[in-house]
mmCIF file of C-alpha atoms and ligand atoms in Angstrom:
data_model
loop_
_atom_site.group_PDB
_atom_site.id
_atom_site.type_symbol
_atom_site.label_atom_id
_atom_site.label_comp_id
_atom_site.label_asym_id
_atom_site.label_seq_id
_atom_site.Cartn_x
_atom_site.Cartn_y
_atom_site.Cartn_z
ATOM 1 C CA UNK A 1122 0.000 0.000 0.000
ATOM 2 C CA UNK A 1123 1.447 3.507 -0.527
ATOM 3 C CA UNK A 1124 1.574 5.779 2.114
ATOM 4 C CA UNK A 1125 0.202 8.669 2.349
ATOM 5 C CA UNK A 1126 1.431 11.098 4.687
ATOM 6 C CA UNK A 1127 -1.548 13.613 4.105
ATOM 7 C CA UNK A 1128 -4.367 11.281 5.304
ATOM 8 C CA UNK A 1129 -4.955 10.061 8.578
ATOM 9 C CA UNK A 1130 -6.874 6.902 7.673
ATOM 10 C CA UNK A 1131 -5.889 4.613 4.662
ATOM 11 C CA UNK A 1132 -7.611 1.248 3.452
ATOM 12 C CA UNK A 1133 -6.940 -1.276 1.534
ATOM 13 C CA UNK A 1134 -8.419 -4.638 2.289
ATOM 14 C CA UNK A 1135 -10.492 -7.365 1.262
ATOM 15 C CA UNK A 1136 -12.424 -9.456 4.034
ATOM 16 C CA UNK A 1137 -14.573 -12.897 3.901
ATOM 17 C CA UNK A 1138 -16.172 -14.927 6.539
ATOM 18 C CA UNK A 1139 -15.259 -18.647 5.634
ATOM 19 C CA UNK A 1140 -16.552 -19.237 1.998
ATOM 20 C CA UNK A 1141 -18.573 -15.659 2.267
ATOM 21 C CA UNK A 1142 -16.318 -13.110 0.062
ATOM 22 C CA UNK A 1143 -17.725 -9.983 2.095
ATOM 23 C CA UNK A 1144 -15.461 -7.263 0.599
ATOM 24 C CA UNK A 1145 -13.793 -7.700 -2.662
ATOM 25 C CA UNK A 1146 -10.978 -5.244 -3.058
ATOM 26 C CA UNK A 1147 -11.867 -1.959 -0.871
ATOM 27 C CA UNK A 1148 -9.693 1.313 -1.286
ATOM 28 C CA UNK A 1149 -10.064 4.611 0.000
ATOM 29 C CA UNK A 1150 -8.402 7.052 2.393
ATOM 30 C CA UNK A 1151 -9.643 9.789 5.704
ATOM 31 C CA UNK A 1152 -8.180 13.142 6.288
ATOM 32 C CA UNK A 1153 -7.673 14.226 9.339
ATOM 33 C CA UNK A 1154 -11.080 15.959 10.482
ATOM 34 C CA UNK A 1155 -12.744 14.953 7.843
ATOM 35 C CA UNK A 1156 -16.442 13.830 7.811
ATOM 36 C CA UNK A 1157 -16.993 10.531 5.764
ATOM 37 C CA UNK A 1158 -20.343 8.830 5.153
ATOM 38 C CA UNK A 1159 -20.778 5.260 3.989
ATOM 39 C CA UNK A 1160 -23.860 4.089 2.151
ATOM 40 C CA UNK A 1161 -24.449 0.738 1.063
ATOM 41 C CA UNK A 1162 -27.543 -2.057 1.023
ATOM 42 C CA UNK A 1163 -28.422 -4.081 3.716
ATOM 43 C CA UNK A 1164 -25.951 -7.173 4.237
ATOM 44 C CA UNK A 1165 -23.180 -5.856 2.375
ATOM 45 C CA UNK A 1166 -20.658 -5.527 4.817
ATOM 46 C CA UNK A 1167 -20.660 -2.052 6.242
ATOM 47 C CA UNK A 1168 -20.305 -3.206 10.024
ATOM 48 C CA UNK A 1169 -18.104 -5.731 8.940
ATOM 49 C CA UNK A 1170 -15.880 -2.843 7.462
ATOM 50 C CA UNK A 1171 -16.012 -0.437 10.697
ATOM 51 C CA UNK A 1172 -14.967 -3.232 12.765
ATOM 52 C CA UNK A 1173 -11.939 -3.804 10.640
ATOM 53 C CA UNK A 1174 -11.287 0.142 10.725
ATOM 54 C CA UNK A 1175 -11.433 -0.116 14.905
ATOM 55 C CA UNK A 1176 -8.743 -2.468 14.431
ATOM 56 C CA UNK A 1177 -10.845 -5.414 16.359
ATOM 57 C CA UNK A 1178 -11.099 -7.232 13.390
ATOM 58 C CA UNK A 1179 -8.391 -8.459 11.418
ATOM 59 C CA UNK A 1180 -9.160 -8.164 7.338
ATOM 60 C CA UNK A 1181 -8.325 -11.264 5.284
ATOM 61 C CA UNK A 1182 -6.249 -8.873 3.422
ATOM 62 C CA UNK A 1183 -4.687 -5.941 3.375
ATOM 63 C CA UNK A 1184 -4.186 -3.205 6.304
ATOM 64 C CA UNK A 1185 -5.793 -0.263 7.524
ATOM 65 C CA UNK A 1186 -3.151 2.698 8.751
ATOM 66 C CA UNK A 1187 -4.221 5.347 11.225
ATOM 67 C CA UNK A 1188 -1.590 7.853 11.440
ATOM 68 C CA UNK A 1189 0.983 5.962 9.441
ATOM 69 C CA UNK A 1190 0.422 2.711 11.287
ATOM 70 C CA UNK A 1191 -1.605 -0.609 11.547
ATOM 71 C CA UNK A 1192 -4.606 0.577 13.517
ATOM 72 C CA UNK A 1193 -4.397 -0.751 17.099
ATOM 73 C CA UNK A 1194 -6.675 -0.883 19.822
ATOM 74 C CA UNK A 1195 -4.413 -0.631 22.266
ATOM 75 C CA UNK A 1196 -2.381 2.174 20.653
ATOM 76 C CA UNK A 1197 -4.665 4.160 19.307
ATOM 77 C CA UNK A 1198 -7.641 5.585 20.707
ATOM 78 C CA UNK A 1199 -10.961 4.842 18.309
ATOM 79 C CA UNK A 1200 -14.818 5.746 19.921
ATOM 80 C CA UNK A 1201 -17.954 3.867 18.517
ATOM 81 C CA UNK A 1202 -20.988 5.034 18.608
ATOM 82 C CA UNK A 1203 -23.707 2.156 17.547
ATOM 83 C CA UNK A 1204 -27.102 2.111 16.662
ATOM 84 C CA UNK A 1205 -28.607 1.298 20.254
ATOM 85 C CA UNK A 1206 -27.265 3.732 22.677
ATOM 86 C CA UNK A 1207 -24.702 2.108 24.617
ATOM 87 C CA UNK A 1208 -24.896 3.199 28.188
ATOM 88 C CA UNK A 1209 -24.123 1.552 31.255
ATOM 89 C CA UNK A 1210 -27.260 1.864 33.177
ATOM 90 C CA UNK A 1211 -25.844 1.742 36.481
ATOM 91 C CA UNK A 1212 -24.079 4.758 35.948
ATOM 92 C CA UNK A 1213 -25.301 8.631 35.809
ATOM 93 C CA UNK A 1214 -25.264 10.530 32.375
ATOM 94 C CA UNK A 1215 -21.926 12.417 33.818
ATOM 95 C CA UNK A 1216 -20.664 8.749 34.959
ATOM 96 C CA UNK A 1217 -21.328 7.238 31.313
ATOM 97 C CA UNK A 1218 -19.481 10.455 29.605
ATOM 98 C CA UNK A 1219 -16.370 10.529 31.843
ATOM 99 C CA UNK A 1220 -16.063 6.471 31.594
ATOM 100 C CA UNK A 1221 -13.217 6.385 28.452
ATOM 101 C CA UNK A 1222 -11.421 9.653 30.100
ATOM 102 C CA UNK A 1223 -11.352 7.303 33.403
ATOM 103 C CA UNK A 1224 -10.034 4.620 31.095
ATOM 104 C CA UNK A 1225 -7.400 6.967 30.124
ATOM 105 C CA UNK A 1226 -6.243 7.451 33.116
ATOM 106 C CA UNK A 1227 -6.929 11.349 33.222
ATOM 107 C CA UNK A 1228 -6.442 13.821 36.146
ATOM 108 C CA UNK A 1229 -9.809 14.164 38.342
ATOM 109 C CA UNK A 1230 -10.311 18.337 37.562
ATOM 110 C CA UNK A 1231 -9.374 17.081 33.691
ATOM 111 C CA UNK A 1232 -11.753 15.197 33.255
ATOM 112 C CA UNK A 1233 -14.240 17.112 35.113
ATOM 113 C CA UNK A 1234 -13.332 20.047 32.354
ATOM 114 C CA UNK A 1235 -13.783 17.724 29.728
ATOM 115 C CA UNK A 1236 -16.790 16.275 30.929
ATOM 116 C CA UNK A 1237 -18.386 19.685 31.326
ATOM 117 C CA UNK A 1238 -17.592 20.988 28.160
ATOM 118 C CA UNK A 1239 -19.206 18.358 26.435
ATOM 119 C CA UNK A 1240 -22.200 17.829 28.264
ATOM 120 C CA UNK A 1241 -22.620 21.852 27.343
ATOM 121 C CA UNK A 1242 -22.048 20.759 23.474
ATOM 122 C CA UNK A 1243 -24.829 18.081 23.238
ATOM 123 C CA UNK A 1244 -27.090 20.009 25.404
ATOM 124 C CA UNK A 1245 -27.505 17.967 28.173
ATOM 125 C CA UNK A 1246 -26.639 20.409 31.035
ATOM 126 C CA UNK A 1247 -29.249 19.911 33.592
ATOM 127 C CA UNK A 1248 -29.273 15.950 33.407
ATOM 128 C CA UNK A 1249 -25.954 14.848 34.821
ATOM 129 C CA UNK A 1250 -27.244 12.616 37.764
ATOM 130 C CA UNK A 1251 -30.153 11.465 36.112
ATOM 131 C CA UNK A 1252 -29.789 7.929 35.339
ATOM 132 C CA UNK A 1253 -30.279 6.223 31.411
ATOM 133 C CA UNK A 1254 -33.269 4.915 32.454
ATOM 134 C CA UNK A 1255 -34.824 8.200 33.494
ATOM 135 C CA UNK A 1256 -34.149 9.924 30.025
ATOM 136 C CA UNK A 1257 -35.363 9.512 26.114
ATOM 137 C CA UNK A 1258 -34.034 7.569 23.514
ATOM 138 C CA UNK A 1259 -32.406 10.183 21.916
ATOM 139 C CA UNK A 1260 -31.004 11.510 24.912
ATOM 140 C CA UNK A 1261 -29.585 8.308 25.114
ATOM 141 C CA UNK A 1262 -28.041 8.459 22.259
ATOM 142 C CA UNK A 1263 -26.467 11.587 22.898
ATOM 143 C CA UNK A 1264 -25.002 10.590 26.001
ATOM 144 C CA UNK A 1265 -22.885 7.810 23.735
ATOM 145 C CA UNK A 1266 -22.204 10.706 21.177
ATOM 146 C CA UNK A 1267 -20.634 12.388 24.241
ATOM 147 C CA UNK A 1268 -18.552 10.019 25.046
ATOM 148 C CA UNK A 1269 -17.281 9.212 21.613
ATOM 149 C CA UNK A 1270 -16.240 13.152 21.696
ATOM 150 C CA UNK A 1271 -14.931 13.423 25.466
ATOM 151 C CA UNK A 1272 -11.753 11.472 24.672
ATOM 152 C CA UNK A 1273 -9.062 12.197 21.992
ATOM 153 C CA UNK A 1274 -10.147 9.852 19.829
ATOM 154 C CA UNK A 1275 -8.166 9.643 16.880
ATOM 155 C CA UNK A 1276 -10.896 8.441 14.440
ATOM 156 C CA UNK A 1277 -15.101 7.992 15.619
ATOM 157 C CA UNK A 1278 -16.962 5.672 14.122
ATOM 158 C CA UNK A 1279 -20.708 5.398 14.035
ATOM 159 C CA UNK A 1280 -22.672 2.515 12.899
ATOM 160 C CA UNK A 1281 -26.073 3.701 11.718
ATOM 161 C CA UNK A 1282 -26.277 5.306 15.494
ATOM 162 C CA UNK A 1283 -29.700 7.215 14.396
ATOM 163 C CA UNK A 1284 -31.825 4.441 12.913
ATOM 164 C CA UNK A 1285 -33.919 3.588 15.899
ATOM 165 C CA UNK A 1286 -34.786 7.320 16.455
ATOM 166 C CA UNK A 1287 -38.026 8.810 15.277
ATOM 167 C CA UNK A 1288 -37.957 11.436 12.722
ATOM 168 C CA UNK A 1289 -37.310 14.725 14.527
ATOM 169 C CA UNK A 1290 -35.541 13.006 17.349
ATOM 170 C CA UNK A 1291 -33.095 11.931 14.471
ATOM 171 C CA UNK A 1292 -33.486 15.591 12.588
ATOM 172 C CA UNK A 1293 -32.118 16.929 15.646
ATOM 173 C CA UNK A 1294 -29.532 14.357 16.424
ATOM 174 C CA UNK A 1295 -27.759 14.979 12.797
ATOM 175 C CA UNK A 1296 -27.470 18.713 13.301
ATOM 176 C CA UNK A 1297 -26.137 17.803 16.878
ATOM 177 C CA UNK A 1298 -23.732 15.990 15.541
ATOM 178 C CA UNK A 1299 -22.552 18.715 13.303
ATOM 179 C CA UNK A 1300 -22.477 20.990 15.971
ATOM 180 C CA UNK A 1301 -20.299 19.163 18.220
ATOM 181 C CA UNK A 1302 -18.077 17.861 14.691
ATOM 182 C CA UNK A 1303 -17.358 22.082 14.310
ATOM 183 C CA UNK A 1304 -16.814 22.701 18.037
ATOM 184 C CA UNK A 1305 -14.113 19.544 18.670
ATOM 185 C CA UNK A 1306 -12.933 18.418 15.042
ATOM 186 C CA UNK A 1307 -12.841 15.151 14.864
ATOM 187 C CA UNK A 1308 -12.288 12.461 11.586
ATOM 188 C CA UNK A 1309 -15.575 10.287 11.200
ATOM 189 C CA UNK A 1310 -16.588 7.862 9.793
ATOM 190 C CA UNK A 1311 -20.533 7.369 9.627
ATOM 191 C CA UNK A 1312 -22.349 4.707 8.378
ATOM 192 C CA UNK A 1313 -25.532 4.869 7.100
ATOM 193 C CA UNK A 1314 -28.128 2.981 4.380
ATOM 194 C CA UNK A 1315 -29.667 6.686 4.137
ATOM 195 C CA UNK A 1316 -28.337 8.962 0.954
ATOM 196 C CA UNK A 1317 -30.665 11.899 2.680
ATOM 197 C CA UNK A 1318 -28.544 11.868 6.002
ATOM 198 C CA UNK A 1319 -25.342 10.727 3.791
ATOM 199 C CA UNK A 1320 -25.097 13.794 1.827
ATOM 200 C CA UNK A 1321 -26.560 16.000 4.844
ATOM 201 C CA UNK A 1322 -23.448 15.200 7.352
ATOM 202 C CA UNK A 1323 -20.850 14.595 4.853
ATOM 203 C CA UNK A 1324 -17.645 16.088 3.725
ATOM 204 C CA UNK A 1325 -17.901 12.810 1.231
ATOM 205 C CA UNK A 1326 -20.043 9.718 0.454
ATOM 206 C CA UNK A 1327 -18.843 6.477 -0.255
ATOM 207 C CA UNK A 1328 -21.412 4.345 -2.152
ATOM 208 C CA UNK A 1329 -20.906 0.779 -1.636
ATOM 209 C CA UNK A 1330 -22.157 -1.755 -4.080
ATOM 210 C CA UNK A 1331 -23.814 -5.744 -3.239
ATOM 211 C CA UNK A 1332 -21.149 -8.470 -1.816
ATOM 212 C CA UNK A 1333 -18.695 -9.111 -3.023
ATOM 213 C CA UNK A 1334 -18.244 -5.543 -1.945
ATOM 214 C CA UNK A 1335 -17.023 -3.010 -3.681
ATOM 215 C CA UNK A 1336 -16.606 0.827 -4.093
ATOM 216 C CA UNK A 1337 -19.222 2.444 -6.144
ATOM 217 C CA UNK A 1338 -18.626 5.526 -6.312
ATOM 218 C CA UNK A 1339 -16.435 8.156 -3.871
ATOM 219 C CA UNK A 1340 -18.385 11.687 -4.019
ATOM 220 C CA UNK A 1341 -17.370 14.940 -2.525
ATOM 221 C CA UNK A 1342 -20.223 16.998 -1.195
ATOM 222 C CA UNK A 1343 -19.259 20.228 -1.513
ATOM 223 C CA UNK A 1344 -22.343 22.475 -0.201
ATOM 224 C CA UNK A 1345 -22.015 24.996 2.379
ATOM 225 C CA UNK A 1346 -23.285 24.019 5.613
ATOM 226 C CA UNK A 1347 -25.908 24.289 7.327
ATOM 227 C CA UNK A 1348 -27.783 22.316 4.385
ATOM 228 C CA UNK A 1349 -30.538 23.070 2.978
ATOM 229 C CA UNK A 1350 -32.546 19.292 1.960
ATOM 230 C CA UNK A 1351 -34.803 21.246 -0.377
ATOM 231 C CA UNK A 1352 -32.633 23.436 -2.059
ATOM 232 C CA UNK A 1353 -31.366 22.169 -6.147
ATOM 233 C CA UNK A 1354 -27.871 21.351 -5.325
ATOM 234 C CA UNK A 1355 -28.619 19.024 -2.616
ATOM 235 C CA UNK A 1356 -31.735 17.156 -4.056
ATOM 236 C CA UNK A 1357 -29.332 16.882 -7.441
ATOM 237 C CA UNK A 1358 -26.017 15.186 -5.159
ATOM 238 C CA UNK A 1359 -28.838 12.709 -3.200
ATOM 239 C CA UNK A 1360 -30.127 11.918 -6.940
ATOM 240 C CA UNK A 1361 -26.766 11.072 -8.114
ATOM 241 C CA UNK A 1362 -26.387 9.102 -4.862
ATOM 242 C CA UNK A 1363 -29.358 7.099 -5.067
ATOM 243 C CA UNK A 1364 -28.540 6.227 -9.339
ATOM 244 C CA UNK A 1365 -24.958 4.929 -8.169
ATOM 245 C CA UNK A 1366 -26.261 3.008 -5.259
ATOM 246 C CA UNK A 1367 -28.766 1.174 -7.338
ATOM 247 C CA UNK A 1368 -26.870 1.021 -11.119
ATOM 248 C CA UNK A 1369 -26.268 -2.780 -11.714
HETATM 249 N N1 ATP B 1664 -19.165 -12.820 12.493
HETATM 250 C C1 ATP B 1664 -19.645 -13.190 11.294
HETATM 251 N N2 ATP B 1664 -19.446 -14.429 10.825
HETATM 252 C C2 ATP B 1664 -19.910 -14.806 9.602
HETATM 253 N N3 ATP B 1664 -20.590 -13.989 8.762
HETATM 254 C C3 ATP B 1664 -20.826 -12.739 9.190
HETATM 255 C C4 ATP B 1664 -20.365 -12.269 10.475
HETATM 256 N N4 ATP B 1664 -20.745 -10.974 10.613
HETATM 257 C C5 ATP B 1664 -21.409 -10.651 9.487
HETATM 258 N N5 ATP B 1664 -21.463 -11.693 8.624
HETATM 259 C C6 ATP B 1664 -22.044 -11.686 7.276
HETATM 260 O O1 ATP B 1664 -21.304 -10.741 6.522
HETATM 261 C C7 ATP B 1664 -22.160 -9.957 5.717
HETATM 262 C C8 ATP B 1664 -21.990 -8.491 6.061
HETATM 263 O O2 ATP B 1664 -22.546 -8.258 7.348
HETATM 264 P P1 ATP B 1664 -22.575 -6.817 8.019
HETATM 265 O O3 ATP B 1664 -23.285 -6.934 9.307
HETATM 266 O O4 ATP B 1664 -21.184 -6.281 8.045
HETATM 267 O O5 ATP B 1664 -23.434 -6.012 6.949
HETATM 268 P P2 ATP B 1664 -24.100 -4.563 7.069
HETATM 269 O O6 ATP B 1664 -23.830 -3.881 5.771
HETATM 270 O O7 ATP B 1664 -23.646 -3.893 8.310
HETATM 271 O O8 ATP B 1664 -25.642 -4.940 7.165
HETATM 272 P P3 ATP B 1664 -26.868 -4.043 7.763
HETATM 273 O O9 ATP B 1664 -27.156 -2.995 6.731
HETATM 274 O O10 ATP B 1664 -27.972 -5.045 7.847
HETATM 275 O O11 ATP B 1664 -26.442 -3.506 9.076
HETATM 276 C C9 ATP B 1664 -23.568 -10.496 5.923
HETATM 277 O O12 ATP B 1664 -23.848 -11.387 4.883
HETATM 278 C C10 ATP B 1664 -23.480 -11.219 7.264
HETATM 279 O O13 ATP B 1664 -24.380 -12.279 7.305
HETATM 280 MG MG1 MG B 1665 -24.690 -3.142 9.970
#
């Protein structure tokens, strides 16, 4: 594989499960900070792929860098964010946040700082002691997104992490997301089987074709942000979205 120095992330693997050719030849490279949506059908491997970018599993072939090396767990320092919220329910909303900076080893008034500033970014000053159970879905859900942004992590991955919300709930969560992305830059990537949300968040979309997997199509979304869903530019990019992700 070539190395890049300018990118933060570079791929290039192919993955199967036994017999099951998952990903055929995949290809592409991150930039630092940069905000990258996947899109692909149901089934064709885009879990697979994030859990071979976090480094806990091990491509058939190939190698994914972070920073110029072979992405580690226990070097490097990756946040996921999945499609249930993932909090501990026996710990507080500030307790669930501050868990990875504990991890880390951080001093007490650090993470305290840290803790703080991000429950200000996600908007969830007010709830600190309140236990998961005693808040929404989405609030859920943006206690995890919290905690994916409280550490340094060097790349966040989501997986789908707004499918189980209802509309609004996930209108709101995707400008959220945004918000916090602007405030503490981060590189993402966010997968998602919707081209609307695709081409809202991202910097680029990578369209992802049936297994055996391969890439599609790599599309920079150049709009301003914030987006505007109804406006030519954007309906025209989701268009050319939706013909790549369903051209045989
Ligand atoms: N641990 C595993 N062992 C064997 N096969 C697996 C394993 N995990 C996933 N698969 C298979 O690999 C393929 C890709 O699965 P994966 O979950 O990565 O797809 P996906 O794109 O995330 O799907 P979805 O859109 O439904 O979330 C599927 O055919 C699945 O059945
Ligand atoms: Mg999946």
């Amino acid at each position: 594989m070539m190395t890049n120095l300018n990118s933060k992330l570079q791929v290039a693997i192919s993955h199967q499960y036994g017999n099951l050719v998952v990903h055929g030849d995949i290809q592409f490279s991150v930039k630092e900070n940069e905000f990258l949506c996947i899109c692909g059908p149901s089934g064709c491997g885009k879990t697979t792929l994030l859990d071979i970018l976090s480094g806990l599993l091990k491509p058939s072939k190939g190698d994914v860098l972070l920073d110029g090396e072979i992405v580690n767990p226990k070097k490097h320092s990756i946040s996921f964010v999945f499609q249930e919220p993932s909090t501990l329910p026996w710990l507080t909303v500030w307790e669930n946040i501050a868990t990875g900076l504990k991890i880390k080893k951080l001093k007490k008034a650090e993470i305290k700082q840290k803790v703080e500033e991000v429950i200000r970014i996600v908007g969830l000053g007010g709830f600190e002691g309140f236990y998961p159970h005693q808040i929404s879905g989405g609030m859920k859900q943006r206690v995890s997104i919290a905690r994916a942004f409280a550490t340094d992590a060097d790349l966040i991955l989501m997986d789908e992490p707004f499918v189980s919300l209802d509309q609004p709930t996930r209108e709101r969560m995707q400008q959220e997301v945004l918000d916090i992305w602007k405030n503490l830059k981060r590189t993402i990537v966010f997968v998602t089987h919707n081209l609307e949300e695709a081409v809202f968040l991202g910097d680029r979309v990578i369209i992802l074709s049936e297994k055996p997997t391969s890439i599609k199509a790599d599309l920079p979304i150049d709009l301003p942000r914030p987006r505007n869903l109804m406006s030519l530019e954007f309906t025209e990019l989701r268009a050319k979205c939706f013909s790549f992700l369903h051209q045989k």
